Amino acid sequence: MKPVWIVDDDQSIRWVLEKALARVSIPTQSFASADDMLEALEHDAPSVLVTDVRMPGKDGLTLLQEIKSEHPNMPVIVMTAYTDLNSTVAAFKKGAFDYLAKPFDINDAVSLVQRAIPPEPVAPVVATSARTESADAPGPVMMKSSSVAMQEVFRAIGRLAVSPATVLITGESGTGKELIARALHQHSPRAAGPFVALNAAAIPRDLLEAELFGHEKGAFTGATQQRRGRFEEAHGGTLFLDEIGDMPFELQTRLLRVLAEGSFYRVGGSQAIKVDVRIVAATHQPLEQRVAQGLFREDLFHRLNVIRLRLPPLRERKEDIPALAELFLQNSARALGVAPRRLTSAALEVLRAFDYPGNIRQLENFCHWLTVMSSGQVVDVKDLPPEVAQANMQRNASSSESSSASVALAASAGSGLQSQPPAAGDWLSLLSKTAQDKLERNEPAIMATLTREFETVMISTALRHCRDRKAEAAQRLGIGRNTLTRKCQELDISSAD
């Protein structure tokens, strides 16, 4: 079996991968630079190449392009700690087998390498012509993330780059669904064509049909001239239908026909118009539920639900808040012509703790508020918006109550009082009371907040009980080890393992 080659300027990464692959009897050979690896490639070839992206000298994407031009059958896995959408898509466009975001679970990395190893050694094949694709998108896509959930979205966009498939994007309001739709367009073969967006919830239902399909002169009162609809405007490109769940039922039938036949009639028209349009739809509503309620056509749902991308809410990717806040503060300062505000570490921690029912849009609004309203260039906790300050006070009060209860319990134990274990249903009573309190305070996203707190307590307790042995903790909890690792990253739970 040919060895797996590892190219990374970080010696510790090379060492970890070497040891992990050795445990499953996979031989390895490591290189500190792309040039060293290319020199060795003149005499031999690996079964799989694992390369970092950012390295001194020749970077990983350039190396990938050179490898694929001379050895198109060689599986190449790209890994990087600089997780942004453009590099992910570029890696897939240049022919990467897959993309591994640092920090990675070592078991996931080993499994990925095992999948990449061909059934039989692949002999180097010299390509008769080198095909070079530009990694640059037609426009900048300002999306970077260290979140595991967002990495899955970036990976999906990379795989969809050359696919004409219809995509349904789901997620709460403010999570950036239109940004993802634009990214799908910008990285697709249709990038030179138009990107046309329409929000089905923002247009009155009696005008929506004409907006979508256009109208002929005299089709209705006020139609003084012929008008092209959004489908015609998007010909050769992408039509983004936002809030598709709010589309009137009678219009859903016409949309279904366009998706099935690729043609439609303008309002008041008799001539069929043929269009070539890729549909990307988005909704914050559960379409399955609306189908069950008879509010959305089931056949249209299945037409749209070819590929589904779920965008995580900001509370599930809080590791991205510092970078997003810095970006939004810089944008606001540039727009207002002032110096960018700078967050203290304490203010940043309070921002990270907020649950953001309005998601990324709400964080952007907070940053604009800070740029306008803060008196100094350095922003501290006292300078934060009222919503954030109030939520912080409630958390501190709740923490104080818990501490007082713990002190009282310890005092009763110290006084010689018999301490009775809580009854089996007591925690459910406490949960009910907590939910009631949050409802009375009109707190947003209660279900998500309590679920996150429940998972944090369960996983943290299991890890402590199992002395940070993740495999054992996962087994005791009844979940997979990879699921446990992902949850630890999402919930910001640290462990020694």
Coordinates of C-alpha atoms in Angstrom, one line a residue:
M1 CA 0.0 0.0 0.0
K2 CA 1.3 3.4 -1.0
P3 CA 1.7 5.8 1.9
V4 CA -0.5 8.8 2.6
W5 CA 1.5 12.1 2.2
I6 CA 1.0 14.9 4.6
V7 CA 2.0 18.5 3.8
D8 CA 1.9 21.0 6.6
D9 CA 4.3 23.6 8.0
D10 CA 3.0 22.8 11.5
Q11 CA 5.1 19.9 12.9
S12 CA 2.5 19.1 15.6
I13 CA -0.2 18.6 12.9
R14 CA 2.1 16.3 11.0
W15 CA 2.9 14.3 14.1
V16 CA -0.8 13.9 15.2
L17 CA -1.8 12.7 11.8
E18 CA 1.2 10.3 11.5
K19 CA 0.4 8.7 14.9
A20 CA -3.4 8.5 14.2
L21 CA -2.9 6.9 10.8
A22 CA -0.3 4.5 12.1
R23 CA -2.9 3.1 14.6
V24 CA -5.0 1.9 11.7
S25 CA -1.9 0.6 9.8
I26 CA -1.8 3.4 7.2
P27 CA 1.8 4.3 6.3
T28 CA 2.6 8.0 6.0
Q29 CA 5.3 10.4 4.7
S30 CA 5.4 14.0 5.8
F31 CA 6.6 17.2 4.2
A32 CA 7.0 20.7 5.7
S33 CA 6.5 22.5 2.4
A34 CA 4.8 22.1 -1.0
D35 CA 8.2 22.3 -2.8
D36 CA 9.6 19.3 -0.8
M37 CA 6.5 17.3 -1.6
L38 CA 6.7 18.1 -5.4
E39 CA 10.3 17.1 -5.4
A40 CA 9.4 13.7 -3.9
L41 CA 6.6 13.4 -6.4
E42 CA 9.1 13.2 -9.3
H43 CA 10.1 9.7 -8.1
D44 CA 7.0 8.4 -6.3
A45 CA 3.3 9.1 -5.6
P46 CA 1.1 8.7 -2.6
S47 CA -2.3 6.9 -2.3
V48 CA -3.8 10.1 -0.8
L49 CA -2.4 13.6 -0.3
V50 CA -3.4 15.7 2.8
T51 CA -2.3 19.3 2.5
D52 CA -2.7 22.5 4.5
V53 CA -3.9 25.6 2.7
R54 CA -1.8 28.4 4.2
M55 CA 1.9 27.6 4.2
P56 CA 5.1 29.6 3.6
G57 CA 6.0 29.5 -0.1
K58 CA 3.5 27.7 -2.3
D59 CA 0.1 27.5 -0.7
G60 CA -2.2 24.4 -0.6
L61 CA -4.6 25.5 -3.3
T62 CA -1.8 26.2 -5.8
L63 CA -0.3 22.8 -4.9
L64 CA -3.8 21.2 -5.4
Q65 CA -4.1 22.8 -8.9
E66 CA -0.6 21.6 -9.9
I67 CA -1.3 18.1 -8.6
K68 CA -4.6 17.8 -10.5
S69 CA -3.1 19.0 -13.7
E70 CA -0.4 16.3 -13.7
H71 CA -2.1 13.6 -11.5
P72 CA -5.9 14.0 -11.9
N73 CA -6.7 10.7 -10.2
M74 CA -4.9 11.4 -7.0
P75 CA -7.3 12.1 -4.0
V76 CA -6.4 15.3 -2.3
I77 CA -7.8 16.4 1.1
V78 CA -7.4 20.1 1.9
M79 CA -7.2 21.2 5.5
T80 CA -7.0 24.7 7.0
A81 CA -7.7 26.7 10.1
Y82 CA -8.7 29.7 8.0
T83 CA -12.3 28.6 7.3
D84 CA -13.9 30.8 4.7
L85 CA -16.3 30.1 1.9
N86 CA -14.1 31.1 -1.0
S87 CA -11.3 28.8 0.0
T88 CA -13.8 25.9 0.5
V89 CA -15.4 26.4 -2.9
A90 CA -12.0 26.9 -4.5
A91 CA -10.8 23.6 -3.1
F92 CA -13.7 21.7 -4.6
K93 CA -13.5 23.5 -7.9
K94 CA -9.8 22.5 -8.2
G95 CA -10.7 18.9 -7.6
A96 CA -10.3 18.3 -3.9
F97 CA -11.6 15.0 -2.6
D98 CA -12.9 16.8 0.6
Y99 CA -12.2 19.7 2.9
L100 CA -11.1 19.3 6.5
A101 CA -11.5 22.3 8.8
K102 CA -9.1 22.8 11.7
P103 CA -9.5 22.0 14.6
F104 CA -10.7 18.6 13.5
D105 CA -11.7 15.5 15.3
I106 CA -8.8 13.0 14.7
N107 CA -11.3 10.1 14.2
D108 CA -13.1 12.1 11.5
A109 CA -9.7 12.8 9.8
V110 CA -8.7 9.2 9.8
S111 CA -12.1 8.1 8.5
L112 CA -11.9 10.7 5.7
V113 CA -8.4 9.5 4.7
Q114 CA -9.7 5.9 4.7
R115 CA -12.6 6.8 2.4
A116 CA -10.2 8.6 0.0
I117 CA -7.7 5.7 -0.4
P118 CA -8.5 4.0 -3.8
P119 CA -9.3 0.3 -3.8
E120 CA -6.2 -0.2 -5.8
P121 CA -3.1 2.0 -6.1
V122 CA -3.6 4.7 -8.7
A123 CA -0.7 5.1 -11.1
P124 CA 0.3 8.7 -11.9
V125 CA -1.4 9.8 -15.1
V126 CA -0.1 12.8 -17.0
A127 CA -2.9 14.9 -18.2
T128 CA -2.9 15.8 -21.9
S129 CA -4.1 19.3 -21.1
A130 CA -4.1 21.3 -17.9
R131 CA -7.5 22.8 -17.0
T132 CA -7.2 25.7 -14.7
E133 CA -10.2 27.3 -13.0
S134 CA -10.1 30.6 -11.2
A135 CA -10.7 30.3 -7.5
D136 CA -12.0 33.9 -7.4
A137 CA -15.7 34.4 -7.3
P138 CA -17.2 37.2 -9.5
G139 CA -17.7 39.2 -6.3
P140 CA -16.4 39.0 -2.8
V141 CA -18.4 36.7 -0.5
M142 CA -17.8 38.0 3.0
M143 CA -18.5 34.9 5.0
K144 CA -16.0 33.2 7.3
S145 CA -16.6 30.9 10.1
S146 CA -15.0 28.5 12.6
S147 CA -18.3 26.9 13.3
V148 CA -18.7 23.2 12.5
A149 CA -22.3 23.8 11.4
M150 CA -21.3 26.6 9.0
Q151 CA -18.4 24.5 7.6
E152 CA -21.1 21.9 6.5
V153 CA -22.9 24.7 4.7
F154 CA -19.6 25.9 3.0
R155 CA -18.8 22.3 2.0
A156 CA -22.3 21.9 0.5
I157 CA -21.9 25.1 -1.5
G158 CA -18.6 23.7 -2.8
R159 CA -20.3 20.5 -4.0
L160 CA -23.2 22.4 -5.5
A161 CA -20.9 24.8 -7.4
V162 CA -21.3 22.9 -10.7
S163 CA -24.8 21.5 -10.1
P164 CA -28.0 23.0 -11.5
A165 CA -30.1 21.5 -8.7
T166 CA -32.8 23.5 -7.0
V167 CA -31.9 24.4 -3.4
L168 CA -34.1 25.1 -0.4
I169 CA -32.4 27.2 2.3
T170 CA -34.0 27.0 5.8
G171 CA -33.2 28.9 8.9
E172 CA -34.5 31.6 11.2
S173 CA -34.9 35.2 10.1
G174 CA -31.6 37.1 10.0
T175 CA -29.3 34.1 9.6
G176 CA -28.1 35.2 6.1
K177 CA -30.2 33.1 3.7
E178 CA -29.8 35.6 0.9
L179 CA -26.0 35.7 1.4
I180 CA -25.9 31.9 0.9
A181 CA -28.2 32.2 -2.2
R182 CA -25.8 34.8 -3.7
A183 CA -22.8 32.6 -2.9
L184 CA -24.5 29.6 -4.6
H185 CA -25.0 31.9 -7.7
Q186 CA -21.5 33.4 -7.6
H187 CA -19.8 30.1 -7.5
S188 CA -22.0 28.4 -10.1
P189 CA -21.6 28.3 -13.9
R190 CA -24.4 30.9 -14.0
A191 CA -22.3 33.5 -12.2
A192 CA -22.1 35.7 -15.3
G193 CA -25.9 35.7 -15.5
P194 CA -28.3 37.8 -13.3
F195 CA -29.1 37.1 -9.7
V196 CA -32.7 38.2 -9.1
A197 CA -34.3 38.2 -5.6
L198 CA -38.0 38.3 -4.7
N199 CA -39.5 38.2 -1.2
A200 CA -42.9 36.6 -1.4
A201 CA -43.9 38.0 2.0
A202 CA -43.1 41.6 1.1
I203 CA -45.3 42.0 -2.0
P204 CA -49.1 42.2 -1.8
R205 CA -50.7 38.9 -3.0
D206 CA -52.6 40.7 -5.8
L207 CA -49.4 42.0 -7.3
L208 CA -47.2 39.0 -6.7
E209 CA -48.3 37.1 -9.8
A210 CA -47.4 40.1 -12.1
E211 CA -44.1 40.5 -10.2
L212 CA -43.2 36.9 -10.9
F213 CA -44.4 36.4 -14.4
G214 CA -44.8 40.0 -15.8
H215 CA -47.9 41.3 -17.6
E216 CA -49.1 42.4 -21.0
K217 CA -50.3 45.9 -21.7
G218 CA -53.9 46.3 -20.7
A219 CA -53.9 43.1 -18.6
F220 CA -55.4 44.9 -15.7
T221 CA -56.2 48.5 -14.6
G222 CA -52.9 50.4 -14.5
A223 CA -51.0 48.1 -16.8
T224 CA -50.2 50.8 -19.3
Q225 CA -47.3 48.9 -20.9
Q226 CA -45.8 45.5 -21.1
R227 CA -43.6 44.5 -18.2
R228 CA -41.1 41.6 -17.8
G229 CA -41.4 39.5 -14.6
R230 CA -38.7 38.3 -12.3
F231 CA -38.5 34.9 -14.2
E232 CA -37.6 36.7 -17.4
E233 CA -35.2 39.0 -15.7
A234 CA -33.4 35.9 -14.2
H235 CA -33.1 34.1 -17.6
G236 CA -29.6 32.4 -17.7
G237 CA -29.1 33.1 -14.0
T238 CA -30.6 32.5 -10.6
L239 CA -34.0 33.4 -9.1
F240 CA -34.0 33.6 -5.3
L241 CA -37.5 33.2 -3.9
D242 CA -37.3 34.3 -0.3
E243 CA -40.0 33.4 2.3
I244 CA -41.5 30.9 -0.2
G245 CA -43.7 29.6 2.6
D246 CA -45.8 32.8 2.4
M247 CA -46.6 32.4 -1.3
P248 CA -50.4 32.3 -1.8
F249 CA -51.7 28.8 -2.5
E250 CA -53.1 29.7 -6.0
L251 CA -49.7 31.0 -7.1
Q252 CA -48.0 27.9 -6.0
T253 CA -49.7 26.0 -8.9
R254 CA -48.3 28.4 -11.5
L255 CA -44.8 28.2 -9.9
L256 CA -45.0 24.4 -10.0
R257 CA -45.8 24.4 -13.7
V258 CA -42.8 26.7 -14.4
L259 CA -40.5 24.4 -12.5
A260 CA -41.9 21.3 -14.3
E261 CA -42.0 22.8 -17.9
G262 CA -39.6 25.7 -17.8
S263 CA -42.2 28.0 -19.4
F264 CA -45.0 30.4 -18.4
Y265 CA -47.5 33.0 -19.6
R266 CA -47.4 36.7 -18.7
V267 CA -50.5 37.9 -16.9
G268 CA -53.0 38.6 -19.8
G269 CA -50.7 36.9 -22.3
S270 CA -51.2 34.1 -24.8
Q271 CA -47.6 33.4 -25.8
A272 CA -45.6 30.8 -23.8
I273 CA -42.3 32.2 -22.7
K274 CA -39.4 29.8 -22.2
V275 CA -36.8 30.5 -19.5
D276 CA -33.6 28.9 -18.2
V277 CA -33.5 29.7 -14.5
R278 CA -32.1 28.1 -11.5
I279 CA -34.4 28.3 -8.4
V280 CA -33.0 28.9 -4.9
A281 CA -35.8 29.2 -2.4
A282 CA -35.7 30.1 1.3
T283 CA -38.0 30.0 4.3
H284 CA -38.0 30.4 8.0
Q285 CA -41.1 28.3 8.3
P286 CA -41.3 24.5 8.6
L287 CA -42.7 23.7 5.1
E288 CA -43.6 20.1 6.1
Q289 CA -45.9 21.6 8.8
R290 CA -47.5 24.0 6.3
V291 CA -48.0 21.0 3.9
A292 CA -49.8 19.1 6.7
Q293 CA -52.0 22.2 7.3
G294 CA -52.9 22.4 3.7
L295 CA -51.2 25.8 3.2
F296 CA -48.4 24.6 0.9
R297 CA -48.6 22.2 -2.0
E298 CA -46.9 18.9 -1.3
D299 CA -45.8 18.5 -4.9
L300 CA -44.2 21.9 -5.0
F301 CA -42.5 21.2 -1.7
H302 CA -40.9 18.1 -3.2
R303 CA -39.9 20.1 -6.3
L304 CA -38.1 22.7 -4.2
N305 CA -36.7 20.3 -1.6
V306 CA -34.1 18.7 -3.9
I307 CA -31.1 19.9 -1.9
R308 CA -31.8 21.4 1.6
L309 CA -29.3 23.7 3.4
R310 CA -30.0 24.6 7.0
L311 CA -28.4 27.8 8.3
P312 CA -27.7 27.6 12.0
P313 CA -28.9 30.5 14.2
L314 CA -26.2 32.7 15.7
R315 CA -26.7 31.2 19.2
E316 CA -25.4 27.9 17.7
R317 CA -22.2 29.5 16.2
K318 CA -21.2 31.9 19.0
E319 CA -17.5 31.4 18.2
D320 CA -18.1 33.6 15.2
I321 CA -19.5 36.6 17.2
P322 CA -16.1 38.3 17.8
A323 CA -15.1 38.3 14.1
L324 CA -18.6 39.3 13.0
A325 CA -18.8 42.1 15.6
E326 CA -15.4 43.5 14.5
L327 CA -16.5 43.4 10.9
F328 CA -19.8 45.1 11.6
L329 CA -18.1 47.8 13.8
Q330 CA -15.7 48.5 10.9
N331 CA -18.5 48.7 8.4
S332 CA -20.6 51.1 10.5
A333 CA -17.6 53.3 11.2
R334 CA -16.7 53.5 7.5
A335 CA -20.3 54.3 6.7
L336 CA -20.5 57.1 9.3
G337 CA -17.0 58.4 8.7
V338 CA -15.8 57.8 12.3
A339 CA -13.1 55.8 14.0
P340 CA -14.1 52.1 14.6
R341 CA -15.3 51.3 18.1
R342 CA -13.3 48.6 20.0
L343 CA -14.9 46.2 22.4
T344 CA -13.3 45.3 25.8
S345 CA -13.0 41.6 26.6
A346 CA -15.8 42.0 29.2
A347 CA -18.2 43.6 26.7
L348 CA -17.4 40.9 24.1
E349 CA -18.2 38.2 26.6
V350 CA -21.6 39.8 27.3
L351 CA -22.3 40.0 23.6
R352 CA -21.3 36.3 23.2
A353 CA -23.7 35.3 26.0
F354 CA -26.7 37.0 24.3
D355 CA -29.0 34.6 22.5
Y356 CA -29.8 36.8 19.4
P357 CA -33.4 36.0 18.5
G358 CA -32.7 38.3 15.4
N359 CA -29.5 36.4 14.6
I360 CA -26.8 38.1 12.5
R361 CA -29.0 41.0 11.5
Q362 CA -29.5 41.8 15.2
L363 CA -25.8 41.7 15.9
E364 CA -25.2 44.0 13.0
N365 CA -27.8 46.4 14.4
F366 CA -26.2 46.3 17.8
C367 CA -22.8 47.2 16.3
H368 CA -24.4 50.1 14.4
W369 CA -26.1 51.3 17.6
L370 CA -22.7 51.2 19.4
T371 CA -21.0 53.2 16.6
V372 CA -23.7 55.9 16.9
M373 CA -24.4 55.9 20.6
S374 CA -21.2 55.1 22.5
S375 CA -19.4 58.2 23.8
G376 CA -15.9 56.8 23.5
Q377 CA -13.9 54.7 21.1
V378 CA -13.6 51.8 23.6
V379 CA -16.9 50.0 24.4
D380 CA -17.4 48.5 27.8
V381 CA -20.3 46.5 29.3
K382 CA -22.0 49.7 30.5
D383 CA -22.1 51.0 26.9
L384 CA -23.9 48.0 25.4
P385 CA -27.5 48.3 24.0
P386 CA -30.4 48.1 26.5
E387 CA -31.5 44.7 25.3
V388 CA -28.1 43.2 25.9
A389 CA -27.6 44.9 29.3
Q390 CA -31.1 43.7 30.5
A391 CA -30.4 40.1 29.5
N392 CA -27.0 40.3 31.2
M393 CA -28.6 41.5 34.4
Q394 CA -31.2 38.7 34.3
R395 CA -28.4 36.1 33.9
N396 CA -26.4 37.6 36.8
A397 CA -29.6 37.6 39.0
S398 CA -30.3 34.0 38.1
S399 CA -26.7 33.0 38.8
S400 CA -26.9 34.8 42.1
E401 CA -30.0 32.9 43.1
S402 CA -28.3 29.6 42.2
S403 CA -25.3 30.5 44.3
S404 CA -27.5 31.5 47.3
A405 CA -29.3 28.1 47.0
S406 CA -26.0 26.3 47.0
V407 CA -24.8 28.2 50.1
A408 CA -28.1 27.4 51.9
L409 CA -27.8 23.7 51.0
A410 CA -24.2 23.6 52.3
A411 CA -25.2 25.4 55.5
S412 CA -28.0 23.0 56.2
A413 CA -25.6 20.1 55.6
G414 CA -23.0 21.6 57.9
S415 CA -25.6 22.2 60.7
G416 CA -26.2 18.4 60.9
L417 CA -29.6 18.5 59.3
Q418 CA -30.6 15.4 57.4
S419 CA -30.2 16.1 53.7
Q420 CA -32.8 14.4 51.6
P421 CA -32.1 13.5 47.9
P422 CA -34.4 15.3 45.5
A423 CA -37.5 13.4 44.4
A424 CA -37.4 12.0 40.8
G425 CA -39.8 14.6 39.5
D426 CA -38.4 17.6 41.3
W427 CA -36.2 18.6 38.4
L428 CA -39.2 18.6 36.1
S429 CA -41.0 20.9 38.5
L430 CA -38.0 23.2 38.5
L431 CA -38.0 23.1 34.7
S432 CA -41.7 24.0 34.5
K433 CA -41.1 26.9 36.9
T434 CA -38.1 28.1 34.9
A435 CA -40.1 28.0 31.7
Q436 CA -42.9 29.9 33.3
D437 CA -40.6 32.6 34.6
K438 CA -39.0 33.0 31.1
L439 CA -42.5 33.2 29.5
E440 CA -43.6 35.9 32.0
R441 CA -40.4 37.9 31.2
N442 CA -41.2 37.7 27.5
E443 CA -37.8 36.2 26.8
P444 CA -37.2 35.1 23.2
A445 CA -36.3 31.6 21.9
I446 CA -37.1 29.9 25.2
M447 CA -37.0 26.4 23.7
A448 CA -33.6 26.9 22.1
T449 CA -32.2 28.4 25.2
L450 CA -33.4 25.7 27.6
T451 CA -32.3 22.9 25.2
R452 CA -28.8 24.4 24.9
E453 CA -28.6 24.7 28.7
F454 CA -29.9 21.1 29.2
E455 CA -27.3 19.7 26.7
T456 CA -24.5 21.7 28.3
V457 CA -25.3 20.3 31.8
M458 CA -25.7 16.7 30.5
I459 CA -22.5 16.7 28.5
S460 CA -20.4 18.5 31.1
T461 CA -21.6 16.2 33.8
A462 CA -21.0 13.1 31.8
L463 CA -17.4 14.3 30.9
R464 CA -16.6 15.0 34.5
H465 CA -18.0 11.6 35.6
C466 CA -16.0 9.8 32.9
R467 CA -12.8 11.8 33.6
D468 CA -13.0 13.6 30.2
R469 CA -13.0 10.3 28.3
K470 CA -15.2 11.3 25.3
A471 CA -15.8 7.8 24.0
E472 CA -17.0 6.6 27.4
A473 CA -19.1 9.8 28.0
A474 CA -20.7 9.4 24.6
Q475 CA -21.5 5.8 25.2
R476 CA -23.1 6.6 28.6
L477 CA -25.2 9.4 27.1
G478 CA -26.3 7.1 24.2
I479 CA -24.9 9.3 21.4
G480 CA -22.1 9.0 18.9
R481 CA -18.6 10.2 19.8
N482 CA -18.6 12.5 16.8
T483 CA -21.9 13.9 17.9
L484 CA -20.4 14.6 21.3
T485 CA -17.4 16.3 19.8
R486 CA -19.6 18.5 17.6
K487 CA -21.8 19.4 20.6
C488 CA -18.8 20.3 22.7
Q489 CA -17.6 22.7 20.0
E490 CA -21.1 24.2 19.5
L491 CA -21.7 24.6 23.3
D492 CA -18.1 25.8 24.0
I493 CA -17.5 22.9 26.4
S494 CA -13.8 22.2 27.0
S495 CA -12.3 18.8 28.0
A496 CA -8.9 17.4 28.5
D497 CA -9.5 14.7 25.9

